[in-house]
């Protein structure tokens, strides 16, 4: 029996990743109109400017969140472009990336975020696995030390198998978690990368045993794109039932990546949340 309704939409975090052609205010207005309380803030222009040399003043952004009665418990650094990565092979890029990610931690602390959700992108496909793995473990460990000083957790994302030579399966995630072995390190379970690897939700919870701190809940097909629920082939009700059976009480990310959603991100979120309302209503049981 699935019963997410008592926690309401407060367990869902919408991402601004597919709102990059719209003002940040438009994204916040949409979240408020859909009854959401939390966002996963993607730290990327034009909405947020952070680089290795400076941060923008986040005072106005924080006040804008408050005005919309929204919180940002999760921040996600911009590493998809590979401008900054936690596994850069070039020493200077790696140094600048380290500074950038520490600035993202500062932003998380300023905005009251609990999690920084990160990936270890940047390894070249033709380099030695052990070299890339050792570099990733060192960088994640260093980031965890800095996060712990700020009272923030690092939530490690996995990749789809075609996207990286490391960290693209449950076994790889556990191996990296064990190598870092830091209390500030948790895992982001991504239903797309998990499904693409041929794995299951019970397997992830069994192997990681309490180390899953965040779930990216998206539909999918073959490939690494994150779809609106009902537009892919994944069994939503089974996934949610398994997640509940495993005792997960945390947040769910509504991170969408398909470029089709960039033109009308509001409609995409409306459809996605509409598909989830059977399981995530408001606290009083009303529908949005």
Coordinates of N, CA and C in Angstrom, one line a residue, residues 140-149 152-154 176-186 211:
X140 N 36.3 13.6 -4.2 CA 35.1 13.5 -3.4 C 35.4 13.5 -1.9
X141 N 36.5 12.9 -1.5 CA 36.9 12.9 -0.1 C 37.2 14.3 0.3
X142 N 37.9 15.1 -0.5 CA 38.2 16.5 -0.1 C 37.0 17.3 -0.1
X143 N 36.0 17.1 -1.0 CA 34.8 17.9 -1.0 C 34.0 17.5 0.3
X144 N 34.0 16.3 0.7 CA 33.3 15.9 1.9 C 33.8 16.5 3.1
X145 N 35.1 16.7 3.2 CA 35.7 17.4 4.3 C 35.2 18.8 4.4
X146 N 35.2 19.5 3.3 CA 34.7 20.9 3.3 C 33.2 20.9 3.6
X147 N 32.5 20.0 3.1 CA 31.0 20.0 3.3 C 30.7 19.8 4.8
X148 N 31.5 18.9 5.4 CA 31.2 18.6 6.8 C 31.4 19.8 7.7
X149 N 32.4 20.7 7.3 CA 32.6 21.9 8.1 C 31.5 22.9 8.0
X152 N 26.9 20.2 5.7 CA 26.2 19.8 4.5 C 26.6 18.4 4.1
X153 N 25.7 17.7 3.5 CA 26.0 16.3 2.9 C 26.2 16.4 1.4
X154 N 27.1 15.5 1.0 CA 27.4 15.3 -0.4 C 26.6 14.1 -0.9
X176 N 33.2 3.4 -4.8 CA 33.6 4.7 -4.6 C 33.2 5.2 -3.2
X177 N 32.0 4.9 -2.7 CA 31.6 5.2 -1.4 C 32.6 4.6 -0.3
X178 N 32.9 3.4 -0.5 CA 33.8 2.7 0.4 C 35.2 3.3 0.4
X179 N 35.7 3.7 -0.8 CA 37.0 4.2 -0.9 C 37.1 5.6 -0.2
X180 N 36.0 6.4 -0.3 CA 36.0 7.7 0.3 C 35.8 7.5 1.8
X181 N 34.8 6.7 2.2 CA 34.5 6.4 3.6 C 34.4 7.6 4.5
X182 N 33.4 8.5 4.1 CA 33.3 9.7 4.9 C 31.8 9.9 5.3
X183 N 31.5 10.3 6.6 CA 30.1 10.4 7.0 C 29.3 11.4 6.3
X184 N 30.0 12.4 5.7 CA 29.2 13.4 4.9 C 28.8 12.9 3.5
X185 N 29.2 11.7 3.1 CA 28.9 11.2 1.8 C 27.7 10.3 1.8
X186 N 26.7 10.7 1.0 CA 25.5 9.9 0.7 C 25.4 9.7 -0.8
X211 N 22.5 4.5 3.1 CA 23.4 5.6 2.6 C 22.7 6.4 1.4

